[in-house]
C-alpha cells in the first residue's frame, strides 16, 4: 500500500517535473529523461557494450586490421587523445601514417546536442565525432569495449553507426574513505574503472566519526589526529593537499568530477577528538572513535561562535582544492534543534565561496538555495518540500543502490537494515529513476564500516556499478536485464585487465 502510494505520488511528481522542464535552470542539463518518449527497440545482446548506447545501427560487415592505425584528430582534444593513446598502447597498436586503416577523431559542433554525446562510425575506418573533448572521450570508451582487453595480432570490429548520449548528466559512485581509509592509488584505479563505464561523478565521503581524511592547513590536527584511525582501529590515513590536487588532475583526464563531502553537523567525532572546542562542553566523549554507531555526535550548534569559523575555514580550503560546481556538506542522521539553521548557514558559506551545495536528504529541512542538490537515500523519504522549491535530486535509494548491502541476502560483512534481501545486480538494474521527481541522476554509495580494504571495496562495487552505469546512461525503453547480463559477461577480461576483484555474480558466469 505504501509502495502504491509512493508510485502515485511519484507519477504526480513526474507530471510536475514535465511542466517544469521548460523552466529548469542549470540542473536541466543533467536530465535527459523527456527524450525517452521516442521509444527505441531494446538493446541487442551481441555488442559488448555497457552502458548500451542511445542509438545503434549495425551495418553487417567487419573492419579487420593488424596492429597499425593512422590517427587524425582535432587540436584541443587532450582528454580523448590521451585515452586513445592509452588504449592503443595497451593493445600494442602502433600509430603509423602509412597504415591503411584510419582513425578520425574530430570536434564537430553538429555531432551531438549533448555535451557528453558522440557519434562513432566504423566502416573502412573508425570515426568519432563529438562537440566536446569529453564527448570524444566517451566515443573512445565505447571503442575500448568493442575491442579485446589484451593485444592481438589482428583486430575485428563490427561495422556500425552509434549516436549516443547519456540519459542523466550525474552518474555517480560514492566511496566512504572515512570508516575505512582507502589509499590514493585505489581511488585512481577506481576512476579508471568508472570511466570504462562512462560514470562521471566520484563522491568522496571524506569525513565521519571514525576518520578525517583530507589535510586542512588551518586545522592540521584534523588529518594528523582525526585521520589516525578507522573502524576497529589500526591503519587510518589521509590525503595531503598535494595528493588531492593529483587526484583532481587524474579525474579530469577521465572526464570525472569529484564531489567532496565534509559530513556536518553530525558524524563529526574525528574532528571533535582533534579540536574539542567545536563540541559543546557536555558532549559524550572527546576521544577518537573506532565503533560503528551513528547519530551520536554533533558540532556545538547552540554556540555558533564555536562552529561557524571552523566550518568556513574548512569549506574554504575544500573549495580551493576541488574546482567543481558542488561542495557536499553531509547533513545526515542528526537530531538537533538548531539543525535547519545550520544547513541554511552552511549553504550561505558555500554560496560565498561561489559554489553550490549538495547534501543528504534531511537537509531539506534547511533553507537551501534552489540550485542545491539533495541526495535521497531512504526510498520513501518525504522530499516534497525540496521538490516544491525546484531542488533536484541525486538518487541513492538504499534498497537499489546501497552497496554496503549484500550482493546476495546474508553476504557476510554487509548491512541489511534497508532490505533483508540484499541488493542484487538484478535489483540494482531494475531501478527506474523516473519514479522520483527531478532527478539529476543516480549514485551508488559504498559505506565502509565493514569494507576492510580494496578486495572488499571491489567485491561490493563490481559488477553492481556497471548496472548503475546503464541505469543512468541508457534510455529506460532500451533496458533489459537479460540482455544486459549477456553484454556484460564478455567484458570480464576488461575488468580482469584492470585488476578488479569483483563479486562472481552467478548471473554473469564470471567464476
Ligand atoms: C546511513 S546513508 C548512513 C551512513 C552509514 C550507512 C550504513 C547516510 C546518509 N548515512 O552513515 O554508513 O547508513 O548503511
Coordinates of C-alpha atoms and ligand atoms in Angstrom, one line a residue:
X1 CA 0.0 0.0 0.0
X2 CA 2.8 2.4 0.9
X3 CA 4.5 1.3 -2.3
X4 CA 1.4 2.1 -4.3
X5 CA 1.1 5.5 -2.7
X6 CA 4.6 6.3 -3.4
X7 CA 4.3 5.3 -7.1
X8 CA 1.2 7.5 -7.4
X9 CA 3.0 10.4 -5.7
X10 CA 6.0 9.9 -7.9
X11 CA 3.8 9.9 -11.1
X12 CA 2.2 13.2 -10.0
X13 CA 5.7 14.5 -9.4
X14 CA 6.7 13.4 -12.9
X15 CA 3.9 15.4 -14.4
X16 CA 5.1 18.3 -12.3
X17 CA 8.6 17.7 -13.5
X18 CA 7.5 17.7 -17.1
X19 CA 5.7 21.0 -16.5
X20 CA 8.8 22.5 -15.1
X21 CA 11.1 21.2 -17.8
X22 CA 11.0 24.3 -19.8
X23 CA 11.8 26.5 -16.8
X24 CA 14.6 24.4 -15.4
X25 CA 17.8 26.1 -14.6
X26 CA 21.3 24.7 -14.8
X27 CA 20.3 21.4 -13.4
X28 CA 18.3 20.8 -16.5
X29 CA 21.5 19.9 -18.3
X30 CA 21.5 16.7 -16.3
X31 CA 18.1 15.4 -17.1
X32 CA 17.5 13.9 -20.5
X33 CA 14.6 11.7 -19.4
X34 CA 12.0 13.5 -21.5
X35 CA 13.8 12.2 -24.5
X36 CA 12.6 8.7 -23.7
X37 CA 9.3 9.4 -25.3
X38 CA 10.8 8.3 -28.6
X39 CA 10.7 4.6 -27.9
X40 CA 13.7 2.7 -29.4
X41 CA 14.0 -1.0 -29.8
X42 CA 15.5 -2.9 -26.9
X43 CA 19.3 -3.2 -26.8
X44 CA 20.7 -6.1 -28.7
X45 CA 22.9 -8.6 -26.9
X46 CA 25.7 -9.2 -29.4
X47 CA 27.5 -6.0 -28.9
X48 CA 29.7 -6.0 -25.7
X49 CA 28.6 -2.5 -24.7
X50 CA 27.7 -1.4 -21.2
X51 CA 26.1 1.1 -20.9
X52 CA 24.2 0.4 -24.1
X53 CA 24.2 3.4 -26.4
X54 CA 21.2 5.5 -27.2
X55 CA 21.1 4.5 -30.9
X56 CA 22.9 1.7 -32.7
X57 CA 22.7 0.8 -36.3
X58 CA 24.5 -2.4 -37.4
X59 CA 25.9 -2.4 -40.9
X60 CA 26.6 -6.1 -41.2
X61 CA 30.3 -6.2 -42.2
X62 CA 33.5 -6.1 -40.2
X63 CA 36.5 -3.9 -40.1
X64 CA 39.7 -6.0 -39.9
X65 CA 43.1 -4.6 -39.2
X66 CA 46.6 -5.5 -38.0
X67 CA 48.0 -3.5 -35.0
X68 CA 48.8 -0.4 -37.0
X69 CA 46.5 2.6 -37.4
X70 CA 46.8 6.1 -38.7
X71 CA 45.3 8.7 -36.4
X72 CA 44.0 12.1 -37.3
X73 CA 42.5 14.2 -34.6
X74 CA 41.4 17.8 -33.9
X75 CA 43.5 20.0 -31.7
X76 CA 42.4 20.6 -28.1
X77 CA 41.4 17.0 -27.6
X78 CA 43.8 16.3 -24.8
X79 CA 41.4 14.1 -22.7
X80 CA 40.2 11.9 -25.5
X81 CA 43.6 11.9 -27.2
X82 CA 45.2 10.6 -24.0
X83 CA 42.6 7.9 -23.7
X84 CA 43.1 6.9 -27.3
X85 CA 46.8 6.7 -26.9
X86 CA 46.5 4.6 -23.7
X87 CA 44.0 2.3 -25.4
X88 CA 46.4 1.7 -28.4
X89 CA 49.5 1.3 -26.2
X90 CA 47.7 -1.2 -24.0
X91 CA 46.7 -3.2 -27.2
X92 CA 50.1 -2.9 -28.9
X93 CA 48.6 -0.9 -31.7
X94 CA 51.2 1.3 -33.4
X95 CA 50.4 4.7 -35.0
X96 CA 51.7 4.9 -38.5
X97 CA 50.8 7.5 -41.2
X98 CA 51.1 4.8 -43.8
X99 CA 48.7 2.3 -42.1
X100 CA 45.7 1.5 -44.4
X101 CA 43.1 1.9 -41.7
X102 CA 42.5 5.4 -40.4
X103 CA 41.1 6.7 -37.1
X104 CA 39.5 10.1 -37.2
X105 CA 38.6 11.8 -34.0
X106 CA 37.1 15.2 -34.6
X107 CA 35.4 18.0 -32.7
X108 CA 32.3 19.0 -34.7
X109 CA 29.6 21.3 -33.4
X110 CA 26.8 19.3 -35.1
X111 CA 27.9 15.9 -33.8
X112 CA 25.5 15.9 -30.8
X113 CA 23.3 18.3 -29.0
X114 CA 24.6 17.0 -25.7
X115 CA 28.0 17.9 -24.1
X116 CA 28.7 14.3 -23.4
X117 CA 27.3 12.9 -26.6
X118 CA 29.3 11.5 -29.5
X119 CA 28.9 9.5 -32.8
X120 CA 31.0 6.5 -33.6
X121 CA 31.1 5.1 -37.2
X122 CA 33.0 2.0 -38.0
X123 CA 33.2 1.4 -41.8
X124 CA 36.5 1.1 -43.6
X125 CA 37.9 3.3 -40.8
X126 CA 37.0 4.4 -37.3
X127 CA 35.3 7.9 -37.0
X128 CA 34.5 9.5 -33.7
X129 CA 32.7 12.9 -33.7
X130 CA 31.6 15.0 -30.8
X131 CA 31.2 18.6 -29.9
X132 CA 33.4 18.3 -26.8
X133 CA 36.6 16.6 -25.8
X134 CA 34.6 14.7 -23.2
X135 CA 32.1 13.5 -25.9
X136 CA 35.1 12.2 -27.9
X137 CA 36.4 10.5 -24.7
X138 CA 33.1 8.6 -24.4
X139 CA 33.5 7.5 -28.0
X140 CA 36.9 6.1 -27.1
X141 CA 35.4 4.2 -24.2
X142 CA 32.8 2.6 -26.5
X143 CA 35.7 1.7 -28.9
X144 CA 37.6 0.3 -25.9
X145 CA 34.7 -2.0 -25.0
X146 CA 34.3 -3.2 -28.6
X147 CA 38.0 -4.1 -28.8
X148 CA 39.5 -7.0 -26.9
X149 CA 41.1 -6.3 -23.5
X150 CA 44.6 -7.6 -24.5
X151 CA 46.8 -7.4 -27.5
X152 CA 46.1 -9.5 -30.6
X153 CA 47.8 -10.0 -33.9
X154 CA 44.6 -9.0 -35.8
X155 CA 41.6 -6.9 -34.7
X156 CA 38.0 -7.2 -35.8
X157 CA 35.3 -4.6 -35.2
X158 CA 31.7 -4.7 -36.3
X159 CA 30.7 -2.1 -38.9
X160 CA 28.1 0.2 -37.3
X161 CA 26.9 3.6 -36.6
X162 CA 26.4 4.7 -33.0
X163 CA 24.8 8.0 -31.9
X164 CA 25.0 8.2 -28.2
X165 CA 24.3 10.5 -25.3
X166 CA 23.5 9.9 -21.6
X167 CA 20.1 9.9 -20.1
X168 CA 21.4 11.7 -17.0
X169 CA 24.3 14.0 -16.5
X170 CA 25.1 12.7 -13.0
X171 CA 26.3 9.1 -13.0
X172 CA 28.0 8.6 -9.7
X173 CA 29.9 6.3 -7.3
X174 CA 30.4 7.3 -3.7
X175 CA 33.3 5.9 -1.7
X176 CA 33.3 6.3 2.1
X177 CA 37.0 6.7 2.8
X178 CA 36.3 7.7 6.4
X179 CA 35.2 4.5 8.1
X180 CA 38.0 2.6 6.4
X181 CA 40.7 4.5 4.6
X182 CA 41.5 3.6 1.0
X183 CA 44.7 4.9 -0.5
X184 CA 45.1 7.3 -3.3
X185 CA 46.2 4.5 -5.6
X186 CA 42.9 2.8 -5.1
X187 CA 40.9 5.9 -5.9
X188 CA 42.9 6.2 -9.2
X189 CA 42.2 2.6 -10.1
X190 CA 38.5 3.3 -9.3
X191 CA 38.5 6.3 -11.5
X192 CA 39.8 4.3 -14.5
X193 CA 37.2 1.6 -14.0
X194 CA 34.4 4.2 -13.6
X195 CA 35.5 5.8 -16.9
X196 CA 35.2 2.5 -18.8
X197 CA 31.5 2.5 -17.9
X198 CA 31.0 6.3 -18.5
X199 CA 30.4 7.1 -14.9
X200 CA 31.3 10.7 -14.3
X201 CA 30.9 11.7 -10.6
X202 CA 33.1 10.4 -7.8
X203 CA 31.6 11.5 -4.5
X204 CA 34.2 11.2 -1.7
X205 CA 32.8 10.9 1.8
X206 CA 35.9 12.4 3.3
X207 CA 35.0 12.7 7.0
X208 CA 32.9 10.8 9.5
X209 CA 33.1 9.9 13.2
X210 CA 35.8 7.4 12.6
X211 CA 38.2 9.4 10.4
X212 CA 39.1 12.8 8.8
X213 CA 40.8 12.1 5.5
X214 CA 41.7 15.4 4.0
X215 CA 44.5 17.8 5.1
X216 CA 43.2 21.2 6.2
X217 CA 46.1 23.6 6.7
X218 CA 44.2 25.9 9.1
X219 CA 43.4 22.9 11.3
X220 CA 46.3 20.4 10.9
X221 CA 45.2 18.1 13.7
X222 CA 42.1 17.1 11.7
X223 CA 44.2 14.9 9.5
X224 CA 47.0 14.2 11.9
X225 CA 44.9 13.2 14.8
X226 CA 41.4 12.7 13.2
X227 CA 42.9 10.7 10.3
X228 CA 45.0 8.4 12.5
X229 CA 42.5 5.6 13.0
X230 CA 39.4 3.9 11.5
X231 CA 36.7 1.4 12.3
X232 CA 38.2 -1.3 14.6
X233 CA 41.4 0.8 15.0
X234 CA 44.7 0.4 13.2
X235 CA 45.6 2.0 10.0
X236 CA 43.7 5.1 9.1
X237 CA 45.3 7.7 6.9
X238 CA 44.5 10.9 5.0
X239 CA 45.2 12.6 1.7
X240 CA 47.6 15.5 1.7
X241 CA 46.5 18.6 -0.3
X242 CA 49.1 17.7 -2.9
X243 CA 47.6 14.3 -3.3
X244 CA 44.1 15.8 -3.7
X245 CA 45.5 18.0 -6.4
X246 CA 47.0 15.0 -8.1
X247 CA 43.6 13.2 -7.9
X248 CA 41.8 16.2 -9.4
X249 CA 44.1 16.1 -12.4
X250 CA 43.7 12.3 -12.8
X251 CA 39.9 12.6 -12.5
X252 CA 39.8 15.3 -15.2
X253 CA 41.8 13.0 -17.5
X254 CA 39.0 10.5 -17.1
X255 CA 36.1 13.0 -17.6
X256 CA 35.2 12.6 -13.9
X257 CA 34.2 15.4 -11.5
X258 CA 34.7 14.8 -7.8
X259 CA 32.0 15.8 -5.3
X260 CA 33.9 16.2 -2.0
X261 CA 31.9 15.8 1.2
X262 CA 32.6 17.1 4.7
X263 CA 29.9 15.5 6.8
X264 CA 28.4 18.0 9.3
X265 CA 27.0 18.9 11.7
X266 CA 26.8 15.2 12.9
X267 CA 29.2 12.4 12.0
X268 CA 31.9 14.6 13.3
X269 CA 33.7 12.8 16.2
X270 CA 37.1 12.6 14.4
X271 CA 37.1 16.4 14.2
X272 CA 36.0 16.7 17.9
X273 CA 38.8 14.4 19.0
X274 CA 41.2 16.7 17.2
X275 CA 39.6 20.1 18.3
X276 CA 37.4 19.5 21.3
X277 CA 36.2 23.1 21.4
X278 CA 33.9 22.6 18.3
X279 CA 31.7 20.4 20.5
X280 CA 29.7 21.5 23.5
X281 CA 31.3 21.0 26.9
X282 CA 28.7 18.4 27.8
X283 CA 29.4 16.2 24.7
X284 CA 29.6 12.5 25.4
X285 CA 33.3 11.9 24.6
X286 CA 36.3 13.7 23.2
X287 CA 38.2 10.6 22.2
X288 CA 38.8 9.1 18.8
X289 CA 36.1 6.6 17.8
X290 CA 36.5 3.2 16.3
X291 CA 33.0 1.8 16.6
X292 CA 30.1 1.7 14.1
X293 CA 27.3 3.6 15.9
X294 CA 25.8 6.6 14.0
X295 CA 23.9 9.6 15.1
X296 CA 25.6 10.5 18.5
X297 CA 27.9 13.3 17.7
X298 CA 27.4 17.0 16.8
X299 CA 29.1 20.3 16.4
X300 CA 28.0 22.7 19.2
X301 CA 25.2 24.3 17.3
X302 CA 23.8 26.2 20.2
X303 CA 27.1 28.1 20.4
X304 CA 27.6 29.4 16.9
X305 CA 31.0 31.1 17.6
X306 CA 32.5 27.6 18.2
X307 CA 31.2 26.3 14.9
X308 CA 31.0 28.7 12.0
X309 CA 34.6 29.9 11.9
X310 CA 35.6 26.3 11.8
X311 CA 33.1 25.4 9.1
X312 CA 34.1 28.4 7.0
X313 CA 37.8 27.7 7.2
X314 CA 37.3 24.0 6.3
X315 CA 34.9 24.8 3.3
X316 CA 37.2 27.5 2.1
X317 CA 40.1 25.1 1.8
X318 CA 37.8 22.4 0.3
X319 CA 36.7 24.8 -2.4
X320 CA 40.3 25.7 -3.1
X321 CA 41.2 22.1 -3.5
X322 CA 38.2 20.9 -5.5
X323 CA 37.4 23.1 -8.5
X324 CA 33.9 21.9 -9.1
X325 CA 30.3 23.1 -9.0
X326 CA 29.2 21.4 -5.8
X327 CA 30.5 21.0 -2.2
X328 CA 28.7 18.3 -0.2
X329 CA 28.1 19.3 3.4
X330 CA 26.6 16.0 4.6
X331 CA 23.8 16.8 7.0
X332 CA 22.6 13.2 7.6
X333 CA 21.4 11.4 10.7
X334 CA 21.3 14.1 13.4
X335 CA 18.6 15.4 15.7
X336 CA 19.3 18.9 16.9
X337 CA 17.0 21.9 17.5
X338 CA 19.5 24.2 15.5
X339 CA 19.8 21.7 12.6
X340 CA 17.8 23.7 10.0
X341 CA 19.7 26.9 10.9
X342 CA 23.0 25.1 10.4
X343 CA 22.1 23.9 6.9
X344 CA 21.0 27.4 5.9
X345 CA 24.2 29.0 7.2
X346 CA 26.4 26.3 5.7
X347 CA 24.7 26.8 2.4
X348 CA 25.4 30.6 2.7
X349 CA 29.1 29.9 3.3
X350 CA 29.1 27.6 0.2
X351 CA 27.5 30.4 -1.8
X352 CA 30.1 32.9 -0.6
X353 CA 32.7 30.6 -2.0
X354 CA 31.0 30.7 -5.4
X355 CA 29.8 27.1 -5.2
X356 CA 26.5 25.2 -4.9
X357 CA 25.5 22.9 -2.0
X358 CA 24.9 19.2 -2.2
X359 CA 23.6 17.5 1.0
X360 CA 21.8 14.3 2.2
X361 CA 18.0 14.4 2.0
X362 CA 17.5 15.6 5.6
X363 CA 18.9 18.9 4.7
X364 CA 15.6 19.6 3.0
X365 CA 14.7 20.9 6.5
X366 CA 17.0 23.9 6.0
X367 CA 16.5 26.8 3.7
X368 CA 18.7 25.7 0.8
X369 CA 19.1 27.6 -2.4
X370 CA 17.1 26.1 -5.2
X371 CA 20.2 25.3 -7.2
X372 CA 21.3 22.9 -4.4
X373 CA 21.2 19.1 -4.9
X374 CA 19.7 16.8 -2.3
X375 CA 20.8 13.2 -2.2
X376 CA 17.8 10.9 -1.5
X377 CA 18.8 7.7 0.4
X378 CA 15.7 6.4 2.2
X379 CA 13.5 5.1 -0.5
X380 CA 10.4 6.7 0.9
X381 CA 11.7 9.9 2.4
X382 CA 9.3 12.8 2.1
X383 CA 11.4 15.1 -0.1
X384 CA 8.4 17.1 -1.3
X385 CA 9.3 20.4 0.4
X386 CA 12.6 20.5 -1.5
X387 CA 10.9 19.5 -4.8
X388 CA 8.5 22.3 -4.3
X389 CA 11.5 24.7 -4.3
X390 CA 12.8 23.1 -7.5
X391 CA 15.7 21.4 -5.8
X392 CA 16.9 18.5 -7.9
X393 CA 17.8 15.0 -6.6
X394 CA 20.8 12.7 -6.7
X395 CA 19.1 9.3 -6.4
X396 CA 20.6 6.9 -4.0
X397 CA 17.6 5.0 -2.6
X398 CA 19.1 2.4 -0.3
X399 CA 17.1 -0.6 -1.5
X400 CA 18.6 -0.2 -5.0
X401 CA 21.9 1.5 -4.6
X402 CA 23.4 0.7 -1.2
X403 CA 26.5 -1.4 -1.9
X404 CA 27.3 -1.9 1.7
X405 CA 24.3 -4.3 1.5
X406 CA 25.0 -7.8 0.2
X407 CA 25.4 -8.8 -3.4
X408 CA 23.0 -11.5 -2.1
X409 CA 20.9 -11.9 1.0
X410 CA 23.1 -12.8 4.0
X411 CA 26.5 -12.0 2.4
X412 CA 29.0 -11.8 5.4
X413 CA 30.1 -8.3 6.4
X414 CA 27.2 -6.5 4.8
X415 CA 24.4 -4.5 6.3
X416 CA 20.7 -5.4 5.8
X417 CA 18.9 -2.5 7.6
X418 CA 17.4 -1.2 4.3
X419 CA 16.4 -4.6 2.8
X420 CA 16.9 -8.1 4.1
X421 CA 17.1 -9.4 0.5
X422 CA 20.4 -7.8 -0.3
X423 CA 20.8 -5.6 -3.3
X424 CA 21.5 -8.0 -6.1
X425 CA 22.8 -7.0 -9.6
X426 CA 19.3 -7.6 -10.9
X427 CA 17.7 -5.4 -8.2
X428 CA 20.2 -2.6 -9.0
X429 CA 19.4 -2.9 -12.7
X430 CA 15.6 -2.8 -12.1
X431 CA 15.8 0.7 -10.6
X432 CA 13.8 3.2 -12.7
X433 CA 14.9 6.7 -11.8
X434 CA 11.7 8.2 -13.2
X435 CA 9.7 7.0 -10.1
X436 CA 11.3 10.0 -8.4
X437 CA 10.8 13.7 -9.3
X438 CA 13.6 16.0 -10.6
X439 CA 16.5 13.6 -10.8
X440 CA 19.9 14.8 -11.9
X441 CA 21.0 11.2 -11.9
X442 CA 21.9 8.2 -9.8
X443 CA 24.7 7.4 -7.4
X444 CA 25.7 4.2 -5.6
X445 CA 27.2 4.8 -2.2
X446 CA 29.8 2.4 -0.7
X447 CA 29.7 2.9 3.1
X448 CA 32.7 1.2 4.5
X449 CA 32.1 0.3 8.1
X450 CA 32.5 -3.4 7.1
X451 CA 34.6 -2.9 4.0
X452 CA 38.1 -3.7 5.2
X453 CA 40.2 -2.9 2.2
X454 CA 40.5 -2.9 -1.6
X455 CA 39.3 -6.5 -2.1
X456 CA 36.1 -5.8 -0.2
X457 CA 35.6 -2.5 -1.9
X458 CA 35.8 -4.1 -5.3
X459 CA 33.6 -7.0 -4.3
X460 CA 30.8 -4.6 -3.2
X461 CA 31.1 -2.3 -6.2
X462 CA 31.6 -4.6 -9.1
X463 CA 29.7 -5.7 -11.1
X464 CA 26.9 -3.6 -9.5
X465 CA 28.4 -0.3 -10.6
X466 CA 28.1 -1.5 -14.2
X467 CA 24.3 -1.7 -13.6
X468 CA 24.3 1.9 -12.1
X469 CA 26.1 3.0 -15.3
X470 CA 23.4 1.6 -17.6
X471 CA 20.6 2.8 -15.3
X472 CA 22.0 6.3 -15.6
X473 CA 23.1 6.3 -19.2
X474 CA 20.7 4.2 -21.3
X475 CA 17.1 5.1 -22.1
X476 CA 14.7 3.2 -20.0
X477 CA 12.9 1.7 -23.0
X478 CA 16.2 0.0 -24.2
X479 CA 17.0 -1.6 -20.9
X480 CA 16.6 -5.3 -20.4
X481 CA 18.3 -7.3 -17.6
X482 CA 18.9 -10.5 -19.5
X483 CA 20.5 -8.6 -22.5
X484 CA 22.5 -6.5 -20.0
X485 CA 24.0 -9.7 -18.5
X486 CA 24.8 -11.1 -21.9
X487 CA 26.6 -7.9 -22.9
X488 CA 28.4 -7.5 -19.5
X489 CA 29.6 -11.2 -19.3
X490 CA 32.1 -10.9 -22.2
X491 CA 33.5 -7.7 -20.6
X492 CA 35.1 -9.8 -17.9
X493 CA 38.6 -9.7 -19.5
X494 CA 38.4 -5.9 -19.4
X495 CA 37.8 -6.0 -15.6
X496 CA 40.5 -8.6 -15.2
X497 CA 42.9 -6.4 -17.0
X498 CA 42.0 -3.6 -14.6
X499 CA 42.6 -5.9 -11.7
X500 CA 39.1 -5.7 -10.4
X501 CA 38.4 -8.2 -7.6
X502 CA 34.7 -8.4 -8.5
X503 CA 32.0 -10.5 -6.9
X504 CA 31.5 -13.6 -9.1
X505 CA 27.8 -12.8 -9.8
X506 CA 26.1 -16.1 -10.9
X507 CA 24.0 -14.3 -13.5
X508 CA 27.2 -13.4 -15.4
X509 CA 29.1 -16.7 -15.3
X510 CA 32.2 -14.9 -14.1
X511 CA 33.6 -17.8 -11.9
Ligands
LIG1 C1 23.4 5.5 6.8 S1 23.1 6.9 4.3 C2 24.4 6.5 6.7 C3 25.8 6.1 6.9 C4 26.0 4.7 7.2 C5 25.1 3.9 6.4 C6 25.2 2.4 6.6 C7 23.6 8.1 5.2 C8 23.5 9.4 4.6 N1 24.1 7.8 6.4 O1 26.4 6.9 7.9 O2 27.3 4.4 6.9 O3 23.7 4.2 6.7 O4 24.4 1.7 5.6

